[in-house]
Every structure is written in structure tokens, then in C-alpha cells.
């Protein structure tokens, strides 16, 4: 069997021509030709002072830079038609066709990811591990792959920020919808005594296990492939969990609110995200919990609550 080839178009805007951000206009043109993926060849640089902490304003605006993308198409025909349309609208762009073997383009498309800091947790892909970590910070290395949760989504960062404000040492932590395992590993590395992480997606759990191997220490995580809503075997600790993490969606939080609430120990804490400000009241209502803290970022909410 021959390996699949993806039809890539490398689009570069010469520095000398860069006056305004053309990425939106280029995207609109590309959309007509069903691009499969876009790889940014010019990832955001880290600021000179070190890691960019999105939790502390002012958030530095990325410096204006010229566009450099590799766009993947499913057919050579889509690619050449896209190139033709771009040439008409943006005659100054450099357009170079490249055939890319299937092997690892999904991974390569994430190669531009850098480390992020959320509260006192730094999440880094293996190629961007910071040389030093402040003593009160925790580094979690995540190999970006199948599971959601590289720290590049506000909902993950909100959970990490909430987790950072707590002392979880010695506590029992349940992570519902663990994705990449980032929250579970952060809790384990910050001293939780026992962490159980659940995801319905077996590929996500496999990726989380692989990332665990990159992190010294978090051996206390138990990974489970399950739907937390209807898995009676989910290790329900008598008395509940000290900390329940649930970065899901408003719909999921509301429809399984009673189950989630039942996991929380009477004196336990829920950290939840994955919903926006307009959904917050419904989520609080359904969960029937007492909010202690509501963090916000990019319109997303990070809730810390008690029963
Ligand atoms: N905890 C990570 C990932 C959140 S994405 C982070 O904070 O970044 C939500 C995850 O929940 C996805 O990986 C999805 O597969 C999982 N999920 C959704 N519904 C689920 C369910 N009913 N049972 C278990 N996992 C579920």
C-alpha cells in the first residue's frame, strides 16, 4: 500500500510587503477549496522576558508579522485552484507546492505550540520545555496529539489557575474528561495523594499515558477509559472526592449535574469550565453548588464551588 500524500501549499508573504494583517482575507479565499489543515510556519515567539503568562494583564500583543502558512489539501486539484485564486488576489505572495507524506503531519501541524503559564502551572510540549521553572511553579509536559488540553484553550487555563490557588497535597482528585491528562497530572505533580482521570476517548487516554511518561513523578494517576455518566465501576470513593475537575461543556455539566455533584465530598471542591458567561447561571443552577470563585478568560468561565 502506498503511503498517503497530502498536497501542501506553502504561502509566504515577503517581509517587505507586509503592511497589514492579510490572514483573514487569505483564509476566506482558502475556505472555498476545503483545506484540511493549516500549519503556521511562524509560531508566536516567546517574549524576551520569558514565558508569556496569559493570566496576568497586560497581555502582550504578538508583534505584527508577515504571513507564513503551510496549507494542506486533499487533492492536487484543490491546491492548484487555491493557488490560482490567491495569485489573483495577492500577486505578491510566494506560493510553493509541496507533497507531504502522511506520516506525521498532524503532529507537525502542532509543532508551533509553545509553553504557556496558567496560574502556577506551566504546560509545555516536549520541544519547548523551559530551562528553569520558578520554585513555586509546576511544569507539566504534554505531547500534543489526540487529547484536548495543551493549555492553549482558555478553559484548560482557567482550571489550572483555579487549581493553582489550592493546596491539593494529600487530597483525592477526580478528573472527569481528562483529555490530554493535563489537569490530572498538574494535580498529581502538586502533591495530590490519589488522582483518577476518566475519558470516554481511548485515544486520549493512551496519549495521556504517553505524556505521563514525560513527567517525573505523577505515578499516582489512574487512567480510566469510561463514560463517567454511566460507568458504575468508576471508583466511587466512599464519602466522595476532595477535588472534582470537570472541564466539559455546559450541556454535559447540566445533563449530568447530579452525578457530578455526587462525586464531590461534603467538604470537597468542584473546579469546572468549558462553558461561557451566558451559560454560567444554568450550570450553577443545575449543579446546585455554592460558587466560591468565578474566573474569566476569552468569554469562558472557570468555576470553583463547594457543595
Ligand atoms: N481536561 C482537559 C480536557 C477537556 S476536553 C482540559 O482541561 O484541557 C473534554 C474531554 O472530556 C474530552 O477529552 C472528551 O473526550 C471528554 N468527555 C466528554 N464527555 C465525556 C463523558 N461523558 N465521559 C468521559 N469523558 C468525556
GROMACS .gro file of C-alpha atoms and ligand atoms in nm:
model
  333
    1UNK     CA    1   0.000   0.000   0.000
    2UNK     CA    2   0.142   0.339  -0.090
    3UNK     CA    3   0.153   0.598   0.182
    4UNK     CA    4  -0.100   0.874   0.150
    5UNK     CA    5   0.027   1.208   0.031
    6UNK     CA    6  -0.114   1.545   0.131
    7UNK     CA    7  -0.099   1.831  -0.113
    8UNK     CA    8   0.053   2.125   0.067
    9UNK     CA    9   0.084   2.484  -0.045
   10UNK     CA   10   0.345   2.696   0.131
   11UNK     CA   11   0.222   3.053   0.138
   12UNK     CA   12   0.462   3.326   0.239
   13UNK     CA   13   0.420   3.698   0.240
   14UNK     CA   14   0.756   3.866   0.181
   15UNK     CA   15   0.857   4.080   0.483
   16UNK     CA   16   0.898   4.378   0.254
   17UNK     CA   17   0.533   4.362   0.152
   18UNK     CA   18   0.388   4.326   0.499
   19UNK     CA   19   0.175   4.627   0.579
   20UNK     CA   20  -0.148   4.490   0.724
   21UNK     CA   21  -0.268   4.154   0.854
   22UNK     CA   22  -0.400   3.968   0.549
   23UNK     CA   23  -0.465   3.636   0.725
   24UNK     CA   24  -0.844   3.677   0.740
   25UNK     CA   25  -0.866   3.761   0.368
   26UNK     CA   26  -0.640   3.471   0.276
   27UNK     CA   27  -0.849   3.235   0.493
   28UNK     CA   28  -1.169   3.340   0.318
   29UNK     CA   29  -1.017   3.254  -0.021
   30UNK     CA   30  -0.875   2.922   0.102
   31UNK     CA   31  -1.207   2.818   0.251
   32UNK     CA   32  -1.350   2.771  -0.098
   33UNK     CA   33  -1.103   2.488  -0.161
   34UNK     CA   34  -1.168   2.279   0.151
   35UNK     CA   35  -0.826   2.295   0.315
   36UNK     CA   36  -0.769   2.004   0.552
   37UNK     CA   37  -0.531   2.178   0.789
   38UNK     CA   38  -0.325   2.490   0.824
   39UNK     CA   39   0.020   2.488   0.981
   40UNK     CA   40   0.157   2.821   1.097
   41UNK     CA   41   0.521   2.830   0.998
   42UNK     CA   42   0.582   3.136   1.210
   43UNK     CA   43   0.479   3.046   1.565
   44UNK     CA   44   0.444   3.318   1.823
   45UNK     CA   45   0.784   3.391   1.973
   46UNK     CA   46   0.821   3.392   2.350
   47UNK     CA   47   0.870   3.743   2.485
   48UNK     CA   48   1.230   3.822   2.576
   49UNK     CA   49   1.149   3.818   2.949
   50UNK     CA   50   1.049   3.452   2.943
   51UNK     CA   51   0.721   3.271   2.936
   52UNK     CA   52   0.415   3.463   2.844
   53UNK     CA   53   0.164   3.439   3.124
   54UNK     CA   54  -0.185   3.491   2.979
   55UNK     CA   55  -0.332   3.522   3.326
   56UNK     CA   56  -0.163   3.849   3.406
   57UNK     CA   57  -0.260   4.160   3.213
   58UNK     CA   58  -0.147   4.334   3.011
   59UNK     CA   59  -0.138   4.052   2.759
   60UNK     CA   60   0.132   4.139   2.509
   61UNK     CA   61   0.002   4.162   2.157
   62UNK     CA   62   0.202   3.942   1.921
   63UNK     CA   63   0.423   4.164   1.709
   64UNK     CA   64   0.286   4.213   1.358
   65UNK     CA   65   0.448   3.954   1.137
   66UNK     CA   66   0.414   3.854   0.777
   67UNK     CA   67   0.204   3.552   0.693
   68UNK     CA   68   0.374   3.213   0.656
   69UNK     CA   69   0.144   2.912   0.631
   70UNK     CA   70   0.155   2.560   0.502
   71UNK     CA   71  -0.196   2.465   0.396
   72UNK     CA   72  -0.289   2.103   0.331
   73UNK     CA   73  -0.540   1.997   0.067
   74UNK     CA   74  -0.689   1.657  -0.005
   75UNK     CA   75  -0.624   1.681  -0.380
   76UNK     CA   76  -0.370   1.842  -0.611
   77UNK     CA   77  -0.660   1.998  -0.797
   78UNK     CA   78  -0.790   2.181  -0.488
   79UNK     CA   79  -0.439   2.301  -0.422
   80UNK     CA   80  -0.377   2.439  -0.769
   81UNK     CA   81  -0.715   2.611  -0.780
   82UNK     CA   82  -0.649   2.766  -0.437
   83UNK     CA   83  -0.307   2.883  -0.556
   84UNK     CA   84  -0.468   3.039  -0.865
   85UNK     CA   85  -0.725   3.227  -0.657
   86UNK     CA   86  -0.459   3.354  -0.418
   87UNK     CA   87  -0.236   3.465  -0.704
   88UNK     CA   88  -0.521   3.674  -0.845
   89UNK     CA   89  -0.598   3.849  -0.516
   90UNK     CA   90  -0.247   3.868  -0.371
   91UNK     CA   91   0.005   3.879  -0.657
   92UNK     CA   92   0.290   3.944  -0.412
   93UNK     CA   93   0.259   3.616  -0.220
   94UNK     CA   94   0.515   3.342  -0.262
   95UNK     CA   95   0.328   3.015  -0.334
   96UNK     CA   96   0.524   2.690  -0.336
   97UNK     CA   97   0.362   2.350  -0.381
   98UNK     CA   98   0.493   2.060  -0.173
   99UNK     CA   99   0.377   1.699  -0.147
  100UNK     CA  100   0.393   1.579   0.212
  101UNK     CA  101   0.385   1.214   0.318
  102UNK     CA  102   0.106   1.122   0.552
  103UNK     CA  103   0.339   1.011   0.832
  104UNK     CA  104   0.306   1.281   1.092
  105UNK     CA  105   0.158   1.594   0.951
  106UNK     CA  106  -0.098   1.617   1.230
  107UNK     CA  107   0.182   1.623   1.483
  108UNK     CA  108   0.384   1.860   1.271
  109UNK     CA  109   0.092   2.099   1.249
  110UNK     CA  110   0.118   2.134   1.628
  111UNK     CA  111   0.492   2.191   1.623
  112UNK     CA  112   0.436   2.563   1.653
  113UNK     CA  113   0.295   2.522   2.003
  114UNK     CA  114   0.492   2.687   2.278
  115UNK     CA  115   0.478   2.667   2.657
  116UNK     CA  116   0.202   2.851   2.842
  117UNK     CA  117   0.172   2.953   3.205
  118UNK     CA  118  -0.163   2.946   3.383
  119UNK     CA  119  -0.153   3.042   3.748
  120UNK     CA  120   0.139   2.844   3.885
  121UNK     CA  121   0.133   2.573   3.624
  122UNK     CA  122   0.347   2.573   3.311
  123UNK     CA  123   0.233   2.344   3.032
  124UNK     CA  124   0.496   2.275   2.767
  125UNK     CA  125   0.530   2.049   2.465
  126UNK     CA  126   0.849   1.841   2.482
  127UNK     CA  127   1.031   2.072   2.240
  128UNK     CA  128   0.958   2.389   2.440
  129UNK     CA  129   1.036   2.285   2.796
  130UNK     CA  130   1.165   2.595   2.977
  131UNK     CA  131   1.522   2.586   3.100
  132UNK     CA  132   1.414   2.674   3.451
  133UNK     CA  133   1.088   2.663   3.643
  134UNK     CA  134   1.016   2.906   3.929
  135UNK     CA  135   1.023   2.716   4.261
  136UNK     CA  136   0.652   2.761   4.331
  137UNK     CA  137   0.550   2.656   3.979
  138UNK     CA  138   0.471   2.312   3.841
  139UNK     CA  139   0.579   2.202   3.496
  140UNK     CA  140   0.355   1.959   3.306
  141UNK     CA  141   0.495   1.827   2.979
  142UNK     CA  142   0.224   1.733   2.730
  143UNK     CA  143   0.293   1.574   2.393
  144UNK     CA  144   0.028   1.743   2.179
  145UNK     CA  145  -0.166   1.475   1.999
  146UNK     CA  146  -0.513   1.343   2.015
  147UNK     CA  147  -0.638   1.459   2.355
  148UNK     CA  148  -0.769   1.811   2.412
  149UNK     CA  149  -0.566   2.004   2.665
  150UNK     CA  150  -0.235   2.159   2.564
  151UNK     CA  151  -0.311   2.470   2.768
  152UNK     CA  152  -0.382   2.666   2.454
  153UNK     CA  153  -0.754   2.679   2.527
  154UNK     CA  154  -0.884   2.924   2.786
  155UNK     CA  155  -1.095   2.659   2.963
  156UNK     CA  156  -0.787   2.449   3.042
  157UNK     CA  157  -0.600   2.754   3.166
  158UNK     CA  158  -0.893   2.857   3.387
  159UNK     CA  159  -0.893   2.514   3.554
  160UNK     CA  160  -0.516   2.530   3.602
  161UNK     CA  161  -0.544   2.877   3.753
  162UNK     CA  162  -0.814   2.760   3.993
  163UNK     CA  163  -0.608   2.453   4.082
  164UNK     CA  164  -0.304   2.674   4.143
  165UNK     CA  165  -0.483   2.866   4.415
  166UNK     CA  166  -0.546   2.546   4.615
  167UNK     CA  167  -0.321   2.326   4.820
  168UNK     CA  168  -0.403   1.981   4.684
  169UNK     CA  169  -0.130   1.796   4.870
  170UNK     CA  170  -0.264   1.477   5.019
  171UNK     CA  171  -0.604   1.516   4.853
  172UNK     CA  172  -0.803   1.273   4.637
  173UNK     CA  173  -0.874   1.420   4.294
  174UNK     CA  174  -1.114   1.302   4.023
  175UNK     CA  175  -1.070   1.444   3.671
  176UNK     CA  176  -1.381   1.400   3.455
  177UNK     CA  177  -1.298   1.429   3.083
  178UNK     CA  178  -0.922   1.431   3.126
  179UNK     CA  179  -0.833   1.468   2.754
  180UNK     CA  180  -0.455   1.507   2.740
  181UNK     CA  181  -0.442   1.443   3.115
  182UNK     CA  182  -0.310   1.791   3.181
  183UNK     CA  183  -0.525   1.872   3.485
  184UNK     CA  184  -0.478   1.526   3.639
  185UNK     CA  185  -0.102   1.546   3.602
  186UNK     CA  186  -0.091   1.901   3.737
  187UNK     CA  187  -0.281   1.782   4.046
  188UNK     CA  188  -0.054   1.480   4.090
  189UNK     CA  189   0.261   1.687   4.048
  190UNK     CA  190   0.130   1.936   4.302
  191UNK     CA  191   0.109   1.661   4.559
  192UNK     CA  192  -0.237   1.504   4.534
  193UNK     CA  193  -0.238   1.167   4.708
  194UNK     CA  194  -0.460   0.994   4.458
  195UNK     CA  195  -0.578   1.103   4.113
  196UNK     CA  196  -0.826   0.918   3.895
  197UNK     CA  197  -0.866   1.052   3.542
  198UNK     CA  198  -1.152   0.943   3.317
  199UNK     CA  199  -1.216   0.994   2.949
  200UNK     CA  200  -1.457   0.829   2.712
  201UNK     CA  201  -1.199   0.859   2.434
  202UNK     CA  202  -0.948   0.570   2.444
  203UNK     CA  203  -0.705   0.755   2.217
  204UNK     CA  204  -0.698   1.049   2.458
  205UNK     CA  205  -0.620   0.818   2.749
  206UNK     CA  206  -0.342   0.649   2.550
  207UNK     CA  207  -0.193   0.992   2.474
  208UNK     CA  208  -0.227   1.095   2.840
  209UNK     CA  209  -0.039   0.783   2.949
  210UNK     CA  210   0.236   0.864   2.698
  211UNK     CA  211   0.261   1.219   2.833
  212UNK     CA  212   0.274   1.087   3.188
  213UNK     CA  213   0.599   0.913   3.098
  214UNK     CA  214   0.745   1.258   3.018
  215UNK     CA  215   0.670   1.387   3.366
  216UNK     CA  216   0.877   1.278   3.659
  217UNK     CA  217   0.656   1.187   3.945
  218UNK     CA  218   0.286   1.170   3.870
  219UNK     CA  219   0.269   0.798   3.924
  220UNK     CA  220  -0.041   0.839   4.134
  221UNK     CA  221  -0.268   0.892   3.832
  222UNK     CA  222  -0.505   0.609   3.745
  223UNK     CA  223  -0.630   0.641   3.387
  224UNK     CA  224  -0.972   0.502   3.301
  225UNK     CA  225  -1.149   0.481   2.965
  226UNK     CA  226  -1.513   0.529   3.057
  227UNK     CA  227  -1.819   0.747   3.029
  228UNK     CA  228  -1.840   0.887   3.378
  229UNK     CA  229  -2.219   0.918   3.347
  230UNK     CA  230  -2.299   0.552   3.325
  231UNK     CA  231  -1.999   0.359   3.449
  232UNK     CA  232  -2.090   0.206   3.780
  233UNK     CA  233  -1.736   0.081   3.824
  234UNK     CA  234  -1.588   0.429   3.829
  235UNK     CA  235  -1.408   0.408   4.161
  236UNK     CA  236  -1.661   0.592   4.367
  237UNK     CA  237  -1.479   0.664   4.684
  238UNK     CA  238  -1.700   0.631   4.986
  239UNK     CA  239  -1.752   0.985   5.100
  240UNK     CA  240  -1.661   1.137   4.765
  241UNK     CA  241  -1.362   1.316   4.622
  242UNK     CA  242  -1.184   1.614   4.775
  243UNK     CA  243  -1.147   1.779   4.436
  244UNK     CA  244  -1.353   1.710   4.124
  245UNK     CA  245  -1.223   1.859   3.799
  246UNK     CA  246  -1.473   1.887   3.514
  247UNK     CA  247  -1.371   2.081   3.204
  248UNK     CA  248  -1.660   1.964   2.985
  249UNK     CA  249  -1.939   2.160   2.818
  250UNK     CA  250  -2.241   2.342   2.958
  251UNK     CA  251  -2.467   2.075   2.812
  252UNK     CA  252  -2.268   1.791   2.965
  253UNK     CA  253  -2.234   1.962   3.303
  254UNK     CA  254  -2.608   2.032   3.317
  255UNK     CA  255  -2.731   1.695   3.193
  256UNK     CA  256  -2.507   1.502   3.434
  257UNK     CA  257  -2.511   1.756   3.717
  258UNK     CA  258  -2.650   1.519   3.980
  259UNK     CA  259  -2.382   1.260   3.905
  260UNK     CA  260  -2.102   1.516   3.914
  261UNK     CA  261  -2.233   1.660   4.240
  262UNK     CA  262  -2.247   1.312   4.392
  263UNK     CA  263  -1.874   1.267   4.330
  264UNK     CA  264  -1.789   1.570   4.546
  265UNK     CA  265  -1.717   1.502   4.913
  266UNK     CA  266  -1.928   1.711   5.152
  267UNK     CA  267  -1.630   1.938   5.219
  268UNK     CA  268  -1.495   1.892   4.867
  269UNK     CA  269  -1.440   2.135   4.584
  270UNK     CA  270  -1.555   2.136   4.223
  271UNK     CA  271  -1.347   2.308   3.955
  272UNK     CA  272  -1.542   2.327   3.631
  273UNK     CA  273  -1.506   2.501   3.297
  274UNK     CA  274  -1.598   2.458   2.932
  275UNK     CA  275  -1.891   2.699   2.942
  276UNK     CA  276  -1.926   3.069   2.873
  277UNK     CA  277  -2.070   3.358   3.067
  278UNK     CA  278  -2.414   3.323   2.909
  279UNK     CA  279  -2.431   2.959   3.024
  280UNK     CA  280  -2.296   3.017   3.374
  281UNK     CA  281  -2.628   3.067   3.553
  282UNK     CA  282  -2.773   2.745   3.406
  283UNK     CA  283  -2.464   2.547   3.501
  284UNK     CA  284  -2.467   2.676   3.859
  285UNK     CA  285  -2.836   2.608   3.885
  286UNK     CA  286  -2.807   2.253   3.759
  287UNK     CA  287  -2.505   2.165   3.971
  288UNK     CA  288  -2.665   2.321   4.278
  289UNK     CA  289  -2.329   2.425   4.422
  290UNK     CA  290  -2.205   2.733   4.606
  291UNK     CA  291  -1.968   2.930   4.383
  292UNK     CA  292  -1.651   3.047   4.557
  293UNK     CA  293  -1.469   3.193   4.262
  294UNK     CA  294  -1.553   3.271   3.901
  295UNK     CA  295  -1.252   3.331   3.678
  296UNK     CA  296  -1.299   3.453   3.322
  297UNK     CA  297  -1.088   3.449   3.010
  298UNK     CA  298  -1.184   3.496   2.645
  299UNK     CA  299  -1.551   3.476   2.746
  300UNK     CA  300  -1.501   3.136   2.914
  301UNK     CA  301  -1.571   3.081   3.281
  302UNK     CA  302  -1.369   2.886   3.537
  303UNK     CA  303  -1.582   2.794   3.836
  304UNK     CA  304  -1.461   2.691   4.180
  305UNK     CA  305  -1.751   2.580   4.400
  306UNK     CA  306  -1.847   2.381   4.707
  307UNK     CA  307  -2.144   2.161   4.770
  308LIG     N1  308  -0.940   1.810   3.096
  308LIG     C1  309  -0.881   1.856   2.972
  308LIG     C2  310  -0.966   1.817   2.852
  308LIG     C3  311  -1.103   1.881   2.845
  308LIG     S1  312  -1.189   1.843   2.693
  308LIG     C4  313  -0.856   2.005   2.978
  308LIG     O1  314  -0.898   2.067   3.075
  308LIG     O2  315  -0.797   2.059   2.887
  308LIG     C5  316  -1.320   1.740   2.749
  308LIG     C6  317  -1.286   1.593   2.749
  308LIG     O3  318  -1.398   1.526   2.805
  308LIG     C7  319  -1.265   1.531   2.612
  308LIG     O4  320  -1.143   1.463   2.610
  308LIG     C8  321  -1.382   1.432   2.597
  308LIG     O5  322  -1.346   1.311   2.530
  308LIG     C9  323  -1.419   1.403   2.742
  308LIG     N2  324  -1.558   1.364   2.767
  308LIG    C10  325  -1.669   1.422   2.717
  308LIG     N3  326  -1.778   1.360   2.764
  308LIG    C11  327  -1.735   1.261   2.847
  308LIG    C12  328  -1.801   1.162   2.927
  308LIG     N4  329  -1.933   1.156   2.930
  308LIG     N5  330  -1.726   1.075   2.999
  308LIG    C13  331  -1.592   1.084   2.996
  308LIG     N6  332  -1.524   1.174   2.922
  308LIG    C14  333  -1.595   1.263   2.849
   0.00000   0.00000   0.00000
